[in-house]
Tab-separated table of C-alpha atoms in Angstrom:
chain	number	residue	atom	x	y	z
A	1	MET	CA	-20.896	-6.956	-36.887
A	2	THR	CA	-23.611	-8.103	-39.280
A	3	PHE	CA	-24.953	-11.543	-38.433
A	4	THR	CA	-26.252	-13.876	-41.147
A	5	PRO	CA	-29.830	-14.979	-40.348
A	6	LEU	CA	-30.305	-18.571	-39.274
A	7	SER	CA	-32.483	-20.778	-41.438
A	8	PRO	CA	-36.215	-20.625	-40.605
A	9	ASP	CA	-36.285	-24.360	-39.875
A	10	LEU	CA	-33.391	-24.160	-37.448
A	11	MET	CA	-34.860	-21.118	-35.713
A	12	GLN	CA	-38.223	-22.859	-35.401
A	13	ASP	CA	-36.554	-25.894	-33.860
A	14	ARG	CA	-34.501	-23.859	-31.384
A	15	LEU	CA	-37.496	-21.769	-30.326
A	16	SER	CA	-39.682	-24.812	-29.718
A	17	LEU	CA	-40.557	-25.799	-26.166
A	18	PRO	CA	-38.081	-28.075	-24.355
A	19	LYS	CA	-38.632	-31.715	-25.211
A	20	GLY	CA	-38.385	-34.715	-22.904
A	21	GLY	CA	-35.134	-35.526	-21.173
A	22	PRO	CA	-32.563	-33.257	-19.546
A	23	VAL	CA	-31.225	-30.347	-21.586
A	24	ARG	CA	-27.622	-29.196	-21.523
A	25	LEU	CA	-27.415	-25.996	-19.469
A	26	LEU	CA	-24.905	-23.245	-18.792
A	27	ILE	CA	-25.894	-20.633	-16.180
A	28	ASP	CA	-24.478	-17.118	-16.620
A	29	THR	CA	-25.088	-15.232	-13.387
A	30	ASP	CA	-24.360	-12.195	-11.188
A	31	ALA	CA	-24.972	-14.351	-8.130
A	32	ALA	CA	-23.706	-11.823	-5.549
A	33	ASN	CA	-25.895	-8.986	-6.810
A	34	GLU	CA	-28.882	-9.864	-4.631
A	35	ILE	CA	-30.458	-13.179	-3.545
A	36	ASP	CA	-32.499	-14.572	-6.442
A	37	ASP	CA	-29.709	-16.151	-8.495
A	38	GLN	CA	-28.777	-18.421	-5.597
A	39	PHE	CA	-32.298	-19.869	-5.566
A	40	ALA	CA	-32.116	-20.431	-9.323
A	41	ILE	CA	-28.706	-22.118	-9.275
A	42	ALA	CA	-29.752	-24.404	-6.423
A	43	TRP	CA	-33.025	-25.336	-8.130
A	44	ALA	CA	-31.220	-26.139	-11.371
A	45	LEU	CA	-28.678	-28.353	-9.596
A	46	LEU	CA	-31.529	-30.117	-7.784
A	47	SER	CA	-33.346	-30.835	-11.074
A	48	PRO	CA	-31.101	-33.327	-12.925
A	49	GLU	CA	-34.101	-34.989	-14.551
A	50	HIS	CA	-34.734	-31.735	-16.458
A	51	MET	CA	-31.268	-30.229	-16.969
A	52	THR	CA	-27.583	-31.063	-16.758
A	53	VAL	CA	-25.709	-28.036	-15.469
A	54	GLU	CA	-22.444	-28.237	-17.408
A	55	ALA	CA	-21.030	-24.899	-16.216
A	56	VAL	CA	-21.844	-21.767	-14.248
A	57	THR	CA	-20.143	-18.544	-15.311
A	58	ALA	CA	-19.880	-15.317	-13.319
A	59	VAL	CA	-20.863	-11.970	-14.811
A	60	PRO	CA	-19.947	-8.445	-13.690
A	61	PHE	CA	-22.415	-6.231	-11.888
A	62	SER	CA	-22.447	-2.772	-10.345
A	63	PHE	CA	-25.015	-0.239	-9.190
A	64	ALA	CA	-22.441	2.545	-9.545
A	65	HIS	CA	-24.275	3.991	-12.544
A	66	HIS	CA	-26.875	5.273	-10.062
A	67	GLN	CA	-24.397	7.254	-7.986
A	68	PRO	CA	-23.984	10.439	-10.087
A	69	GLU	CA	-27.753	10.821	-10.602
A	70	LEU	CA	-28.504	10.078	-6.957
A	71	LEU	CA	-25.981	12.675	-5.762
A	72	ALA	CA	-27.296	15.235	-8.266
A	73	ALA	CA	-30.888	14.642	-7.150
A	74	GLU	CA	-29.901	15.081	-3.510
A	75	ARG	CA	-28.107	18.359	-4.267
A	76	ALA	CA	-31.045	19.682	-6.258
A	77	LEU	CA	-33.474	18.887	-3.455
A	78	GLU	CA	-31.297	20.703	-0.954
A	79	GLU	CA	-31.208	23.716	-3.270
A	80	GLY	CA	-34.995	23.928	-3.161
A	81	ALA	CA	-36.097	22.007	-6.246
A	82	THR	CA	-39.620	20.624	-6.132
A	83	ARG	CA	-40.180	16.969	-5.360
A	84	ALA	CA	-41.963	16.299	-8.659
A	85	GLU	CA	-38.859	17.165	-10.650
A	86	HIS	CA	-36.985	14.247	-9.118
A	87	LEU	CA	-39.475	11.417	-9.121
A	88	VAL	CA	-38.155	9.896	-12.378
A	89	GLY	CA	-36.042	6.839	-11.728
A	90	GLY	CA	-37.227	6.435	-8.151
A	91	PHE	CA	-34.559	8.661	-6.617
A	92	GLN	CA	-37.052	10.566	-4.488
A	93	GLY	CA	-38.205	7.523	-2.578
A	94	TRP	CA	-34.662	6.188	-2.256
A	95	LEU	CA	-33.425	9.512	-0.866
A	96	ASP	CA	-36.382	9.797	1.497
A	97	ARG	CA	-35.590	6.373	2.958
A	98	LEU	CA	-31.881	7.150	3.278
A	99	HIS	CA	-32.513	10.492	4.969
A	100	ALA	CA	-35.029	8.921	7.361
A	101	GLN	CA	-32.196	6.664	8.540
A	102	GLY	CA	-29.820	9.584	8.939
A	103	ARG	CA	-27.812	8.601	5.863
A	104	ARG	CA	-26.816	10.453	2.716
A	105	ALA	CA	-26.232	9.409	-0.885
A	106	ALA	CA	-22.476	9.750	-0.426
A	107	ASP	CA	-22.608	7.126	2.335
A	108	LEU	CA	-23.470	4.394	-0.149
A	109	LYS	CA	-20.572	2.270	-1.373
A	110	PHE	CA	-20.972	0.557	-4.745
A	111	VAL	CA	-18.757	-2.274	-5.934
A	112	GLY	CA	-17.148	-1.971	-9.353
A	113	THR	CA	-17.731	-4.426	-12.177
A	114	ALA	CA	-14.566	-6.473	-11.578
A	115	GLU	CA	-15.315	-6.824	-7.867
A	116	GLY	CA	-18.937	-7.698	-8.676
A	117	MET	CA	-17.788	-10.536	-10.933
A	118	GLU	CA	-15.333	-11.853	-8.315
A	119	LEU	CA	-18.005	-11.774	-5.614
A	120	SER	CA	-20.401	-13.609	-7.929
A	121	TYR	CA	-17.797	-16.268	-8.667
A	122	ARG	CA	-17.358	-16.915	-4.951
A	123	GLU	CA	-21.121	-16.976	-4.393
A	124	ILE	CA	-21.598	-19.600	-7.109
A	125	CYS	CA	-18.968	-21.778	-5.397
A	126	THR	CA	-20.785	-21.310	-2.093
A	127	ILE	CA	-24.034	-22.655	-3.564
A	128	TYR	CA	-22.229	-25.773	-4.813
A	129	GLU	CA	-20.653	-26.188	-1.368
A	130	LYS	CA	-23.980	-25.848	0.486
A	131	LEU	CA	-25.461	-28.503	-1.786
A	132	GLY	CA	-22.524	-30.833	-1.214
A	133	ILE	CA	-21.692	-30.850	-4.928
A	134	SER	CA	-18.155	-30.383	-6.234
A	135	SER	CA	-17.648	-27.232	-8.289
A	136	ASP	CA	-14.348	-28.410	-9.748
A	137	GLY	CA	-14.237	-27.673	-13.459
A	138	LYS	CA	-17.765	-26.271	-13.352
A	139	VAL	CA	-17.434	-22.623	-12.296
A	140	PHE	CA	-15.674	-19.973	-14.371
A	141	LYS	CA	-14.860	-16.275	-14.062
A	142	GLY	CA	-16.361	-13.834	-16.537
A	143	ALA	CA	-15.852	-10.302	-17.801
A	144	LEU	CA	-14.190	-7.706	-15.583
A	145	ARG	CA	-15.958	-4.851	-17.402
A	146	TYR	CA	-18.810	-4.103	-19.775
A	147	MET	CA	-18.526	-3.743	-23.543
A	148	GLN	CA	-17.410	-0.249	-24.585
A	149	ALA	CA	-18.500	-0.478	-28.231
A	150	PRO	CA	-20.798	-2.670	-30.339
A	151	ASN	CA	-17.922	-4.930	-31.483
A	152	ASP	CA	-15.942	-4.936	-28.236
A	153	ILE	CA	-15.120	-8.518	-27.254
A	154	VAL	CA	-14.464	-8.742	-23.506
A	155	GLU	CA	-12.295	-11.832	-23.145
A	156	SER	CA	-12.733	-14.160	-20.168
A	157	GLU	CA	-12.858	-17.787	-19.065
A	158	ALA	CA	-16.620	-17.552	-19.402
A	159	VAL	CA	-16.430	-16.625	-23.089
A	160	GLU	CA	-14.137	-19.547	-23.820
A	161	THR	CA	-16.390	-21.872	-21.834
A	162	ILE	CA	-19.521	-20.758	-23.681
A	163	ILE	CA	-17.843	-21.315	-27.047
A	164	ARG	CA	-16.320	-24.663	-26.036
A	165	LEU	CA	-19.557	-26.104	-24.685
A	166	ALA	CA	-21.616	-24.728	-27.568
A	167	LYS	CA	-19.401	-26.556	-30.048
A	168	SER	CA	-19.428	-29.831	-28.118
A	169	GLY	CA	-22.127	-32.451	-27.703
A	170	ASP	CA	-24.954	-33.451	-29.994
A	171	ALA	CA	-27.724	-31.399	-28.360
A	172	PRO	CA	-27.942	-27.589	-28.275
A	173	LEU	CA	-26.628	-25.733	-25.233
A	174	TYR	CA	-29.205	-23.705	-23.318
A	175	ILE	CA	-27.788	-20.628	-21.590
A	176	ALA	CA	-29.759	-19.272	-18.644
A	177	ALA	CA	-28.737	-15.612	-18.505
A	178	MET	CA	-29.314	-14.113	-15.044
A	179	GLY	CA	-27.538	-10.780	-15.247
A	180	CYS	CA	-25.973	-8.533	-17.840
A	181	VAL	CA	-25.090	-10.452	-20.997
A	182	THR	CA	-21.490	-9.303	-21.547
A	183	ASN	CA	-20.128	-12.856	-21.527
A	184	ILE	CA	-22.710	-14.182	-23.979
A	185	ALA	CA	-22.498	-11.212	-26.363
A	186	SER	CA	-18.695	-11.454	-26.389
A	187	ALA	CA	-18.918	-15.163	-27.229
A	188	LEU	CA	-21.321	-14.403	-30.079
A	189	LEU	CA	-18.953	-11.760	-31.470
A	190	LYS	CA	-15.926	-14.023	-31.181
A	191	ALA	CA	-17.601	-17.141	-32.605
A	192	PRO	CA	-20.850	-16.174	-34.374
A	193	GLU	CA	-21.246	-19.734	-35.623
A	194	ILE	CA	-22.318	-20.834	-32.129
A	195	ARG	CA	-25.717	-19.236	-32.746
A	196	GLU	CA	-26.647	-22.517	-34.429
A	197	ARG	CA	-25.754	-24.440	-31.280
A	198	ILE	CA	-27.243	-22.390	-28.424
A	199	VAL	CA	-30.510	-21.046	-27.031
A	200	VAL	CA	-30.283	-17.952	-24.819
A	201	ILE	CA	-32.876	-17.666	-22.044
A	202	TRP	CA	-32.645	-14.147	-20.618
A	203	THR	CA	-34.703	-12.331	-18.019
A	204	SER	CA	-34.667	-8.525	-18.057
A	205	ALA	CA	-36.641	-5.350	-18.707
A	206	TYR	CA	-40.236	-4.844	-19.872
A	207	PRO	CA	-42.328	-6.840	-22.379
A	208	SER	CA	-41.332	-6.003	-25.941
A	209	THR	CA	-44.683	-4.290	-26.556
A	210	ALA	CA	-44.516	-2.105	-23.430
A	211	PRO	CA	-44.275	1.682	-23.932
A	212	HIS	CA	-41.869	2.131	-21.019
A	213	CYS	CA	-38.194	3.033	-20.930
A	214	ASN	CA	-36.099	-0.019	-20.038
A	215	ARG	CA	-33.547	1.959	-18.028
A	216	PRO	CA	-34.796	0.571	-14.666
A	217	SER	CA	-33.719	-2.942	-15.722
A	218	LEU	CA	-30.299	-3.578	-14.190
A	219	ASN	CA	-29.654	-6.628	-16.367
A	220	LEU	CA	-30.208	-4.581	-19.522
A	221	VAL	CA	-28.873	-1.132	-18.650
A	222	GLN	CA	-25.481	-2.219	-17.296
A	223	ASP	CA	-24.222	-3.252	-20.730
A	224	VAL	CA	-26.426	-1.785	-23.441
A	225	HIS	CA	-24.103	-2.881	-26.259
A	226	ALA	CA	-24.323	-6.504	-25.117
A	227	SER	CA	-28.079	-6.247	-24.633
A	228	ARG	CA	-28.559	-5.105	-28.221
A	229	ILE	CA	-26.530	-8.035	-29.516
A	230	ILE	CA	-28.930	-10.505	-27.899
A	231	PHE	CA	-31.871	-8.881	-29.702
A	232	ASP	CA	-30.075	-8.099	-32.983
A	233	SER	CA	-27.823	-11.103	-33.634
A	234	GLY	CA	-30.595	-13.557	-34.500
A	235	VAL	CA	-29.482	-15.973	-31.779
A	236	PRO	CA	-32.408	-18.173	-30.678
A	237	HIS	CA	-33.735	-16.237	-27.716
A	238	ILE	CA	-36.311	-16.997	-25.037
A	239	TYR	CA	-37.073	-13.558	-23.581
A	240	LEU	CA	-38.532	-13.523	-20.068
A	241	PRO	CA	-39.481	-9.947	-19.115
A	242	GLY	CA	-38.699	-9.105	-15.519
A	243	TYR	CA	-41.271	-6.403	-15.100
A	244	HIS	CA	-44.922	-7.535	-15.084
A	245	VAL	CA	-43.882	-11.203	-15.567
A	246	GLY	CA	-40.924	-12.274	-13.439
A	247	ALA	CA	-41.965	-9.666	-10.884
A	248	GLN	CA	-44.812	-11.977	-9.855
A	249	LEU	CA	-42.324	-14.429	-8.306
A	250	LYS	CA	-42.476	-12.955	-4.810
A	251	ILE	CA	-41.844	-14.846	-1.612
A	252	SER	CA	-42.482	-13.796	1.991
A	253	ARG	CA	-40.497	-14.294	5.170
A	254	PRO	CA	-43.089	-16.671	6.717
A	255	GLU	CA	-42.878	-18.858	3.599
A	256	MET	CA	-39.087	-18.847	3.825
A	257	ALA	CA	-39.255	-19.837	7.486
A	258	GLN	CA	-41.697	-22.707	6.871
A	259	PHE	CA	-40.598	-24.152	3.542
A	260	VAL	CA	-36.924	-23.204	3.094
A	261	LYS	CA	-35.263	-22.813	6.499
A	262	GLY	CA	-34.213	-26.124	8.021
A	263	HIS	CA	-34.099	-27.950	4.693
A	264	GLY	CA	-30.417	-28.786	4.670
A	265	ALA	CA	-27.415	-26.484	4.498
A	266	ILE	CA	-28.694	-24.915	1.291
A	267	GLY	CA	-32.114	-24.155	2.797
A	268	ASP	CA	-30.552	-22.501	5.833
A	269	TYR	CA	-28.217	-20.497	3.609
A	270	LEU	CA	-31.037	-19.254	1.390
A	271	TYR	CA	-32.978	-18.243	4.492
A	272	HIS	CA	-29.906	-16.362	5.739
A	273	LEU	CA	-29.665	-14.543	2.423
A	274	TYR	CA	-33.336	-13.592	2.625
A	275	THR	CA	-32.953	-12.127	6.106
A	276	HIS	CA	-29.637	-10.426	5.247
A	277	ASN	CA	-30.514	-9.095	1.801
A	278	PRO	CA	-27.756	-6.666	0.702
A	279	LEU	CA	-30.232	-4.586	-1.268
A	280	HIS	CA	-32.242	-3.829	1.868
A	281	ASP	CA	-29.280	-1.857	3.134
A	282	MET	CA	-28.427	-0.280	-0.214
A	283	PHE	CA	-31.959	0.917	-0.874
A	284	ALA	CA	-32.599	1.737	2.822
A	285	ILE	CA	-35.610	-0.589	3.005
A	286	SER	CA	-37.208	-0.737	6.444
A	287	ASP	CA	-39.798	-3.101	7.944
A	288	ALA	CA	-38.259	-5.923	5.914
A	289	GLU	CA	-39.892	-8.606	8.062
A	290	ARG	CA	-43.320	-7.807	6.603
A	291	ARG	CA	-42.214	-7.259	3.004
A	292	THR	CA	-41.932	-9.763	0.185
A	293	TRP	CA	-38.978	-10.075	-2.174
A	294	VAL	CA	-38.937	-10.993	-5.860
A	295	ILE	CA	-36.932	-14.108	-6.704
A	296	TRP	CA	-36.655	-12.969	-10.323
A	297	ASP	CA	-34.213	-15.390	-11.863
A	298	ILE	CA	-35.933	-18.660	-11.015
A	299	ILE	CA	-38.113	-17.889	-14.039
A	300	ASN	CA	-35.291	-19.181	-16.288
A	301	ILE	CA	-35.222	-22.536	-14.541
A	302	ALA	CA	-39.013	-22.721	-14.298
A	303	TRP	CA	-39.377	-22.471	-18.091
A	304	LEU	CA	-36.932	-25.342	-18.574
A	305	ILE	CA	-38.640	-27.571	-16.000
A	306	ASN	CA	-42.181	-26.948	-17.242
A	307	PRO	CA	-42.914	-24.406	-20.003
A	308	ASP	CA	-46.566	-24.364	-18.888
A	309	TRP	CA	-45.431	-22.577	-15.737
A	310	VAL	CA	-44.053	-19.727	-17.874
A	311	PRO	CA	-46.486	-19.294	-20.795
A	312	THR	CA	-44.813	-17.869	-23.889
A	313	HIS	CA	-45.627	-16.842	-27.444
A	314	LEU	CA	-43.653	-16.270	-30.627
A	315	THR	CA	-43.094	-12.651	-31.626
A	316	THR	CA	-40.518	-10.506	-33.388
A	317	SER	CA	-37.328	-9.440	-31.671
A	318	PRO	CA	-37.542	-5.707	-30.852
A	319	LEU	CA	-35.010	-2.974	-31.508
A	320	LEU	CA	-33.638	-1.178	-28.460
A	321	ASP	CA	-33.459	2.500	-29.386
A	322	GLU	CA	-31.008	5.132	-28.156
A	323	ASN	CA	-33.300	6.081	-25.273
A	324	LEU	CA	-33.788	2.415	-24.283
A	325	PHE	CA	-37.374	2.127	-25.510
A	326	TRP	CA	-38.537	-0.834	-27.594
A	327	GLU	CA	-39.323	-0.525	-31.303
A	328	LYS	CA	-41.284	-3.345	-32.927
A	329	HIS	CA	-40.883	-4.157	-36.629
A	330	ALA	CA	-42.720	-6.947	-38.427
A	331	ALA	CA	-39.707	-7.851	-40.584
A	332	ARG	CA	-37.456	-8.665	-37.641
A	333	HIS	CA	-36.488	-12.264	-36.764
A	334	GLN	CA	-38.513	-14.246	-34.255
A	335	MET	CA	-37.993	-14.848	-30.567
A	336	ARG	CA	-40.126	-16.491	-27.869
A	337	GLU	CA	-41.446	-14.189	-25.116
A	338	ALA	CA	-43.091	-14.918	-21.769
A	339	HIS	CA	-46.318	-13.184	-20.789
A	340	ASP	CA	-47.216	-14.820	-17.461
A	341	VAL	CA	-46.028	-17.174	-14.709
A	342	GLN	CA	-47.678	-19.814	-12.559
A	343	ARG	CA	-46.184	-18.543	-9.331
A	344	ASP	CA	-47.492	-21.197	-6.955
A	345	GLU	CA	-46.555	-24.179	-9.118
A	346	ILE	CA	-43.021	-22.835	-9.467
A	347	PHE	CA	-42.437	-22.394	-5.736
A	348	LEU	CA	-44.133	-25.688	-4.868
A	349	ASP	CA	-41.652	-27.569	-7.058
A	350	PHE	CA	-38.772	-25.621	-5.530
A	351	TYR	CA	-39.948	-26.427	-1.986
A	352	ASP	CA	-40.417	-30.105	-2.835
A	353	LYS	CA	-36.894	-30.432	-4.211
A	354	LEU	CA	-35.362	-28.698	-1.211
A	355	ALA	CA	-37.229	-31.064	1.097
A	356	ALA	CA	-36.228	-34.136	-0.899
A	357	ALA	CA	-32.577	-33.079	-0.968
A	358	ALA	CA	-32.593	-32.488	2.797
A	359	LYS	CA	-33.657	-36.116	3.380
């Protein structure tokens, strides 16, 4: 599909920093993928002075795309290939950790996309429950699969919800995208006119000027067709790179124990998630007690609460080439891109709101 460019004035308005008063927000999330989305959803729901969460939609996720390459790398190593040949993509370290635990690549079980979406839907409902907030009419199921072609609309409750909310109300709808963007891209294909009514805030991949392949980004690589639509459609887009930027949002177990645990049912649940991180098992991570973990997706909420905490600049939207590298072209439409975060200020606000809610 060819999208008609938005007017420069409208694009400038949509890409401006959030103004005073709560914005309308829809969160699109793979909440069961790891543990960061739960922090972000909770923080958003605890910040009514900055945002009104009108809906939370579940997106599919799966790590199954790693399985064939991981198995092939393991076979090659056993056949005598050199270590250096299999460093790309991090498979060497992953295999080393698995083998040190007496496990093999075939022992790993990956959920499929439909199961990932269902698990995320349930996890979203759990966050509402732990906060003591009703999720009735607020949480919706999303795509059961990824897009299979550039114009492939994957129908779901989430798509209908995005379109419905985008077309309602006087103010634009902000969409905090915290996973693959199948739901959002499908909504844009089905109702391209909603580009005038929404702002997509998405965290994924490397900065648009980085020379690196974006394949390591789960949010981007799961559904490449949908990812391209976000960058090519001309939808107002606040791009928050995960690597180098969001990656700074690390938290340690002692911090979790002091500032999160014991702060209501939601604080105890988030602490439980931190100490029972599903990706520790999948990636065979040991000595977890002394390691930090990145709470990536709170960057979306941080920008809405205080844009100074996530400094951004205007730039052109990049092209994502066939090999998943960025291409920059001066004639492309604008987007807003983050280049840093104020890590401490972000977590301090999160801690304060947890403590206030617990009282």
